[in-house]
mmCIF file of C-alpha atoms in Angstrom:
data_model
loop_
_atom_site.group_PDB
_atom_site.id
_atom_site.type_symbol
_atom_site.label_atom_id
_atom_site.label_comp_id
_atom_site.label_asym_id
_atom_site.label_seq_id
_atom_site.Cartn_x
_atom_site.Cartn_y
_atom_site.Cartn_z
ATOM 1 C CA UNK A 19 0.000 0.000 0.000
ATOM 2 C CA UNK A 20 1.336 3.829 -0.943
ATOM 3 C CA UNK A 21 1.373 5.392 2.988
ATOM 4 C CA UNK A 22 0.774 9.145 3.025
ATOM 5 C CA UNK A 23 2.371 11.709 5.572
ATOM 6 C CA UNK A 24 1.045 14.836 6.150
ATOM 7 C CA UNK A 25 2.862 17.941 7.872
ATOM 8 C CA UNK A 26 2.106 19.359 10.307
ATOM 9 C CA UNK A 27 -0.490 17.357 12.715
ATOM 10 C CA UNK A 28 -1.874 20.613 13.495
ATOM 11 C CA UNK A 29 -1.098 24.271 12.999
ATOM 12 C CA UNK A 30 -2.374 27.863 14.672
ATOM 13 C CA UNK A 31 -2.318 30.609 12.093
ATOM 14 C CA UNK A 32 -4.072 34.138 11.783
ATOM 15 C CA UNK A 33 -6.595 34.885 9.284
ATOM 16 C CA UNK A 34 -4.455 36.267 6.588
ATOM 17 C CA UNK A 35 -1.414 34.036 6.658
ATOM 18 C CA UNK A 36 -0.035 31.580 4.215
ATOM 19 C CA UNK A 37 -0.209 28.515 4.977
ATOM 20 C CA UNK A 38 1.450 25.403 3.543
ATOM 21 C CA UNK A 39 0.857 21.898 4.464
ATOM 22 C CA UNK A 40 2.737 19.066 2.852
ATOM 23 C CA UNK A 41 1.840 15.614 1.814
ATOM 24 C CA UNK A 42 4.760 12.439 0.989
ATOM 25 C CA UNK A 43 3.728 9.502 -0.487
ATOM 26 C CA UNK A 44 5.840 6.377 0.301
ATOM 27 C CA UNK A 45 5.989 5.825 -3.850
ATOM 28 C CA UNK A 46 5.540 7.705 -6.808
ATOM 29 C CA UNK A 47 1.870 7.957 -7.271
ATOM 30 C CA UNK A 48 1.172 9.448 -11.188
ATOM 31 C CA UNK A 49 0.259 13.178 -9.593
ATOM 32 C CA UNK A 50 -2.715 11.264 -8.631
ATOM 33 C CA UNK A 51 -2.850 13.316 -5.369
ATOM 34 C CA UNK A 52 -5.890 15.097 -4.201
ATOM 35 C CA UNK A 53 -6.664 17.898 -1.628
ATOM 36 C CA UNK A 54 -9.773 17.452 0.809
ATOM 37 C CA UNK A 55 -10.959 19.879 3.103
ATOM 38 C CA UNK A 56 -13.133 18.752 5.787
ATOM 39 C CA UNK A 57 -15.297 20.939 8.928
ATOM 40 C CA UNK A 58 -16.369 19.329 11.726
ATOM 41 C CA UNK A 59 -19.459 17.022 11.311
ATOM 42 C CA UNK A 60 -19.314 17.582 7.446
ATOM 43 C CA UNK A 61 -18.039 14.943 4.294
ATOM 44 C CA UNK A 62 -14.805 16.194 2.822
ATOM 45 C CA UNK A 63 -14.611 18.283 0.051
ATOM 46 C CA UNK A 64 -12.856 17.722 -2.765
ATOM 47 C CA UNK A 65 -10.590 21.057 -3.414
ATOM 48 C CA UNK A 66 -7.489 19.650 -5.897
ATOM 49 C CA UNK A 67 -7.594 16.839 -8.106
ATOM 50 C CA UNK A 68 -4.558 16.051 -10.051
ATOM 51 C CA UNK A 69 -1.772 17.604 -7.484
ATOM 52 C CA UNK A 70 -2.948 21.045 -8.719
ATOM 53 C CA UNK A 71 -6.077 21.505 -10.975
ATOM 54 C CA UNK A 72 -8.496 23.391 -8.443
ATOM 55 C CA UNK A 73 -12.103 22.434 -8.627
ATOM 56 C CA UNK A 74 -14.590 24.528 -9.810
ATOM 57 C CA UNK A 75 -15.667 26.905 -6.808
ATOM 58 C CA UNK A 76 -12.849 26.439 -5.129
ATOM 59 C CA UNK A 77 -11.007 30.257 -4.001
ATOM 60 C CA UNK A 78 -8.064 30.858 -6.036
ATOM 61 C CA UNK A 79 -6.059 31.240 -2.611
ATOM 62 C CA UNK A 80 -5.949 27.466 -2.625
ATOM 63 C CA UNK A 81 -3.106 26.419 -4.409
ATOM 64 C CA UNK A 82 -1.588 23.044 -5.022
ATOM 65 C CA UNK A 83 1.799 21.934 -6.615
ATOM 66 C CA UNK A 84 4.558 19.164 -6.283
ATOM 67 C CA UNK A 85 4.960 15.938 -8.085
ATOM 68 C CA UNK A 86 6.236 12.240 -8.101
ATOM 69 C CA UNK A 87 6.214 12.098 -4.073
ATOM 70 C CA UNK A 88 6.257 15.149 -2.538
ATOM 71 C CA UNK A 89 3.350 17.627 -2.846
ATOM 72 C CA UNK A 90 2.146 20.742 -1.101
ATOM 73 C CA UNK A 91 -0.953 22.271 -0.199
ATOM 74 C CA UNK A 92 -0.602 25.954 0.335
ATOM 75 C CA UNK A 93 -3.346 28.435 1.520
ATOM 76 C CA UNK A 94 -2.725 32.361 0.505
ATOM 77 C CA UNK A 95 -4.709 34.820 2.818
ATOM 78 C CA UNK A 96 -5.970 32.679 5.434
ATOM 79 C CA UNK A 97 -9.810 33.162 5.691
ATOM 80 C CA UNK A 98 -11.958 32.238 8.681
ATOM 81 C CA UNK A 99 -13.703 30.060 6.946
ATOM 82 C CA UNK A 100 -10.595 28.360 5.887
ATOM 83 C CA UNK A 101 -9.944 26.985 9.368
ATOM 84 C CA UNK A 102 -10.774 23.238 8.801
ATOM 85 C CA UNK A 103 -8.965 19.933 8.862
ATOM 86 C CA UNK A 104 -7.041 19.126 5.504
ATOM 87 C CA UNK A 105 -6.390 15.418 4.225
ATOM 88 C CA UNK A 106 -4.806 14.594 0.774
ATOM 89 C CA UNK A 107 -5.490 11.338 -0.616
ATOM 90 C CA UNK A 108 -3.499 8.950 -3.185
ATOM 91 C CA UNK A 109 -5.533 7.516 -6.003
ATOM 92 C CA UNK A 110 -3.006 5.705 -8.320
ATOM 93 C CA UNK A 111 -3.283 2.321 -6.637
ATOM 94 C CA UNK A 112 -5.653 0.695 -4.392
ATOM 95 C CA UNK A 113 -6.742 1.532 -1.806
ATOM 96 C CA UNK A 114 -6.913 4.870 -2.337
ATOM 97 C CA UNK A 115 -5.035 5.924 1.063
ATOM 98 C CA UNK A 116 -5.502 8.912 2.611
ATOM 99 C CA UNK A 117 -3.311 10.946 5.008
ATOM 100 C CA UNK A 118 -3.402 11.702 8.643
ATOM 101 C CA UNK A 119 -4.575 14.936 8.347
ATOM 102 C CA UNK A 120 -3.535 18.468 9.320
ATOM 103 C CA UNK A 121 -6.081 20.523 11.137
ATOM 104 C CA UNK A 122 -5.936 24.200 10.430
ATOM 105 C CA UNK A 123 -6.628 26.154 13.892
ATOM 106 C CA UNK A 124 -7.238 29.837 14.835
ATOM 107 C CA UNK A 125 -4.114 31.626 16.668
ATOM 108 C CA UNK B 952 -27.365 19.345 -8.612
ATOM 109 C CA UNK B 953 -25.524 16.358 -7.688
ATOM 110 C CA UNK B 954 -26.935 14.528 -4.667
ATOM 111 C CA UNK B 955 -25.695 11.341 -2.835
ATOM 112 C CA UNK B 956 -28.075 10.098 0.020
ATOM 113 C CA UNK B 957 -26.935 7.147 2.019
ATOM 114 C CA UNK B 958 -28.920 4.783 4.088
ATOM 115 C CA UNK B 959 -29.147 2.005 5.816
ATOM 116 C CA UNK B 960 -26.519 2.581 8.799
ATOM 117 C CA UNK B 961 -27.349 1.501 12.080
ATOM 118 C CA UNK B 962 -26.086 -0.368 15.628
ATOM 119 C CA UNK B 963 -25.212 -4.131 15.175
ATOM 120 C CA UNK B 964 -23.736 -6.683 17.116
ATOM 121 C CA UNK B 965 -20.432 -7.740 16.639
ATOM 122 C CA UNK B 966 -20.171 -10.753 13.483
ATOM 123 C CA UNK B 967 -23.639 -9.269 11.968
ATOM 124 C CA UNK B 968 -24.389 -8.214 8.714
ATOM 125 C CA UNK B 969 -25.772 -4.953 7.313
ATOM 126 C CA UNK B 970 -26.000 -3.522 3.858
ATOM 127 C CA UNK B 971 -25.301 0.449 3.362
ATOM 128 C CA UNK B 972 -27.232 2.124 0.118
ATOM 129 C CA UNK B 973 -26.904 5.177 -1.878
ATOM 130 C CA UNK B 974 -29.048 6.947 -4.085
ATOM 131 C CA UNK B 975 -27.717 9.111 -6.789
ATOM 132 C CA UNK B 976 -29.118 12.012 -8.670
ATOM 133 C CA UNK B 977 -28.645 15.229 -10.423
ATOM 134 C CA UNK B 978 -25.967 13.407 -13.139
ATOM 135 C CA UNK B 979 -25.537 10.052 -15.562
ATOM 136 C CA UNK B 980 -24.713 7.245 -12.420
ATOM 137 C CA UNK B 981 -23.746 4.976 -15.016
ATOM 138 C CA UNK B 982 -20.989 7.034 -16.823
ATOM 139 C CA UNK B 983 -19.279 7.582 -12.887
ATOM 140 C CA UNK B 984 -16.870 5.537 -10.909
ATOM 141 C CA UNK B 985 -18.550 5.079 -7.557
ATOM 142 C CA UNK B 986 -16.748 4.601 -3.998
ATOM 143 C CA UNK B 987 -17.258 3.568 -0.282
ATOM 144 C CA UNK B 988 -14.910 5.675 2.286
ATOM 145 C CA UNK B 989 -15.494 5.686 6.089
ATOM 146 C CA UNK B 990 -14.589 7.678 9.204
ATOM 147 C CA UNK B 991 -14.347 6.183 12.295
ATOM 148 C CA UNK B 992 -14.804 8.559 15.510
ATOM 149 C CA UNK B 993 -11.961 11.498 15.416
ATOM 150 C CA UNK B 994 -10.038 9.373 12.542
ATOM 151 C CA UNK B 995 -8.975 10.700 9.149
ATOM 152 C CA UNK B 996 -11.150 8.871 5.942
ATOM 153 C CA UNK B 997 -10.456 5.409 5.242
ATOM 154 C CA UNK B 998 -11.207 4.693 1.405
ATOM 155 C CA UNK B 999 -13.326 1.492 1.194
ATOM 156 C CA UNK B 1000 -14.111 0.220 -2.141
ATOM 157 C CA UNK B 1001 -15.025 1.065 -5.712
ATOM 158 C CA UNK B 1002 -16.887 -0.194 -8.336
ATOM 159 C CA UNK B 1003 -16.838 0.826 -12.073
ATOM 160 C CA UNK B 1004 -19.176 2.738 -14.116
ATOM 161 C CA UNK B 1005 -19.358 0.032 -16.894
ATOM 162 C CA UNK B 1006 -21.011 -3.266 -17.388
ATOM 163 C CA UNK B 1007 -18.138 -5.121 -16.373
ATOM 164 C CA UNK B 1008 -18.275 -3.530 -13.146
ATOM 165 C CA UNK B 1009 -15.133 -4.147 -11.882
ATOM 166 C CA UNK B 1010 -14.640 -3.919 -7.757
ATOM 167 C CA UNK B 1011 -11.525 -3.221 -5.715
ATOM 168 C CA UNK B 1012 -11.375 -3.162 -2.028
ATOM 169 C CA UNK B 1013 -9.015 -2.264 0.964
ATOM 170 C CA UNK B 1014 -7.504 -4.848 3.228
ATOM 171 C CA UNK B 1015 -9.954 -4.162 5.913
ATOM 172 C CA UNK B 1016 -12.902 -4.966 3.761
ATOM 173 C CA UNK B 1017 -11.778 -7.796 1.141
ATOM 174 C CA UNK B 1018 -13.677 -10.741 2.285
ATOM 175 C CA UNK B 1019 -16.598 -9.089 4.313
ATOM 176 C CA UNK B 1020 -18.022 -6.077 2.648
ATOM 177 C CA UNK B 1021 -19.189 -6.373 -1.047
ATOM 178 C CA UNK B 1022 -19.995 -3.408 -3.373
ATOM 179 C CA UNK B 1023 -22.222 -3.363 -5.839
ATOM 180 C CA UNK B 1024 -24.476 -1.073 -7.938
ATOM 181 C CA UNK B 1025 -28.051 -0.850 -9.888
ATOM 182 C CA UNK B 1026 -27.294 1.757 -12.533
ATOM 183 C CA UNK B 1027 -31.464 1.375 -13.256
ATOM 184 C CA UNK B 1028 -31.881 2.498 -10.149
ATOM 185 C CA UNK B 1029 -29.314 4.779 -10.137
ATOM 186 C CA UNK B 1030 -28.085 3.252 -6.592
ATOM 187 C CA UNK B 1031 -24.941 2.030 -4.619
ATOM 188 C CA UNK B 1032 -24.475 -0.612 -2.220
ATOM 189 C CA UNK B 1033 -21.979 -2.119 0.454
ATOM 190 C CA UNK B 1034 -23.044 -5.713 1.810
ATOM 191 C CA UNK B 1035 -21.014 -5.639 5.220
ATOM 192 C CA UNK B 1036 -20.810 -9.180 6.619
ATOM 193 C CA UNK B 1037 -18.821 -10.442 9.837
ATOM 194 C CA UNK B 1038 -19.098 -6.786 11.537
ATOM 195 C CA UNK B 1039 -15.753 -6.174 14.300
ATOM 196 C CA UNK B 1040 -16.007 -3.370 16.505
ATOM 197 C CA UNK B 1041 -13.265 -1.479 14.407
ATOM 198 C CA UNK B 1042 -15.988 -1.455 11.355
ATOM 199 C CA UNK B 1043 -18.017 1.395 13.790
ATOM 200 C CA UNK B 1044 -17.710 4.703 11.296
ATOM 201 C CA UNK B 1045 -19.606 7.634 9.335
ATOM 202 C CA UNK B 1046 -19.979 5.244 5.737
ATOM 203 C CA UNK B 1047 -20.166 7.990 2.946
ATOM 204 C CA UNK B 1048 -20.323 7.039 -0.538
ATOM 205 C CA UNK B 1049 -18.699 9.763 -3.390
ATOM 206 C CA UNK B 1050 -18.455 9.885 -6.743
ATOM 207 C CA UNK B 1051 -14.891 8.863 -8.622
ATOM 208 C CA UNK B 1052 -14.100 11.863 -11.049
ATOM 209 C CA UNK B 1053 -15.542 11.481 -14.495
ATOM 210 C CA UNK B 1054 -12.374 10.902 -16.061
ATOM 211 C CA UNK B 1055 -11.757 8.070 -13.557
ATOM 212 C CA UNK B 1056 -8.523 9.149 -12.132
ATOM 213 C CA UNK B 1057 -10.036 8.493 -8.654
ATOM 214 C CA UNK B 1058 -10.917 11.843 -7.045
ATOM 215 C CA UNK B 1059 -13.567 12.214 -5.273
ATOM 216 C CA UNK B 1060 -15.633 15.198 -6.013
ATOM 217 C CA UNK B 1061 -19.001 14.719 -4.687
ATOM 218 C CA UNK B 1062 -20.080 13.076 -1.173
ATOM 219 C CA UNK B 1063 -22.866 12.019 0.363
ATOM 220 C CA UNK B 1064 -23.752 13.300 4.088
ATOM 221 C CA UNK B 1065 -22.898 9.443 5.687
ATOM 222 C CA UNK B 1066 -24.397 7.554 7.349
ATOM 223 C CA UNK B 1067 -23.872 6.093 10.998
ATOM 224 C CA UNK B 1068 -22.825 1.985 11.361
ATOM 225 C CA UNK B 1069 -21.921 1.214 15.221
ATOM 226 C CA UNK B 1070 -20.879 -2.377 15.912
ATOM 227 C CA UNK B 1071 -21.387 -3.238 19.835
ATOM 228 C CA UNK B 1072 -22.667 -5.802 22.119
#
């Protein structure tokens, strides 16, 4: 199975900060890397497909880049309603494994 | 719009059965990819399962579920199942079933709202 590691866990920023969180898949996985945000009590959302193609309706402060097995997540202008929990997901080979998780707090 | 509505979670006793379903609308089911992902209690999403959107309807599972849980679909009736058999404790989670991208790549860009399965005694 491709293992995914998120960093940070957890992080407190300010509503306006950048914010970068970063994903490392144990293999090469295609750019088959997705971005899901998720608030509490909700299903994730689907944010990036494809390392960095941005859904429709996503803010354009949400950007996404990297390749092969390292990829980043990075959030420009922090807005409140930004403060969620943030998982990216591998889907080049079953099962589609997801990471911990980094949860996106108010400082 | 695209809507997912699952059903059919509820509490079961430890080696029972139960079978999950979700009913699409708002786009083609049959042309989509279709998948199973859970969340156990303060965990991060587990993916599940998939099935394809064709006739063949080909199925791949995770370890956790290859044996017990079965997916399947009724593109007729535009719905999505998971047969869960031999239930442990450590299947308790939010089931939600999503749709695979279009182009089949595997993202997930619509979810359902879940629904609750809680295996005790």
């Amino acid at each position: 199975d491709i293992q995914m590691t998120q960093s940070p866990s957890s992080l407190s920023a300010s509503v306006g900060d950048r914010v970068t969180i970063t994903c490392r898949a144990s293999q090469a996985t295609n750019n088959n890397l997705n971005w899901y945000q998720q608030k509490p009590g909700k299903a994730p959302k689907l944010l990036m497909s494809a390392a960095s193609s941005l859904q429709s309706g996503v803010p354009s402060r949400f950007t996404g880049s990297g390749s092969g097995r390292d990829f980043t997540l990075t959030i420009n202008s922090l807005q409140p309603e930004d403060f969620a929990t943030y998982y990216c997901q591998q889907s080049y080979r079953t099962p589609h494994t997801f990471g911990q998780g980094t949860k996106v707090e108010i400082k | 719009q695209v809507q997912l509505v699952e059903s059919g979670g509820a509490l079961v006793k430890p080696g029972g059965s139960l079978t999950l379903s979700c009913e699409a609308s708002g786009f083609n089911f049959s042309d989509y990819f279709m998948h199973w992902i859970r969340q156990a209690p303060g965990k991060g999403p587990e993916w599940i399962s998939y099935i394809s959107k064709s006739y063949t309807k080909y199925a791949a599972y995770a370890d956790s579920a290859r044996g017990r849980f079965v997916i399947s679909r009724d593109n007729a009736q535009n719905s999505l199942y998971l047969q869960m058999n031999s239930l442990r404790a450590e299947d308790t989670a939010v089931y939600y079933c999503a749709r695979g991208d279009y182009y089949g790549a595997g993202s997930l860009d619509y979810w359902g709202q879940g629904t609750l399965v809680t295996v005790s005694s």
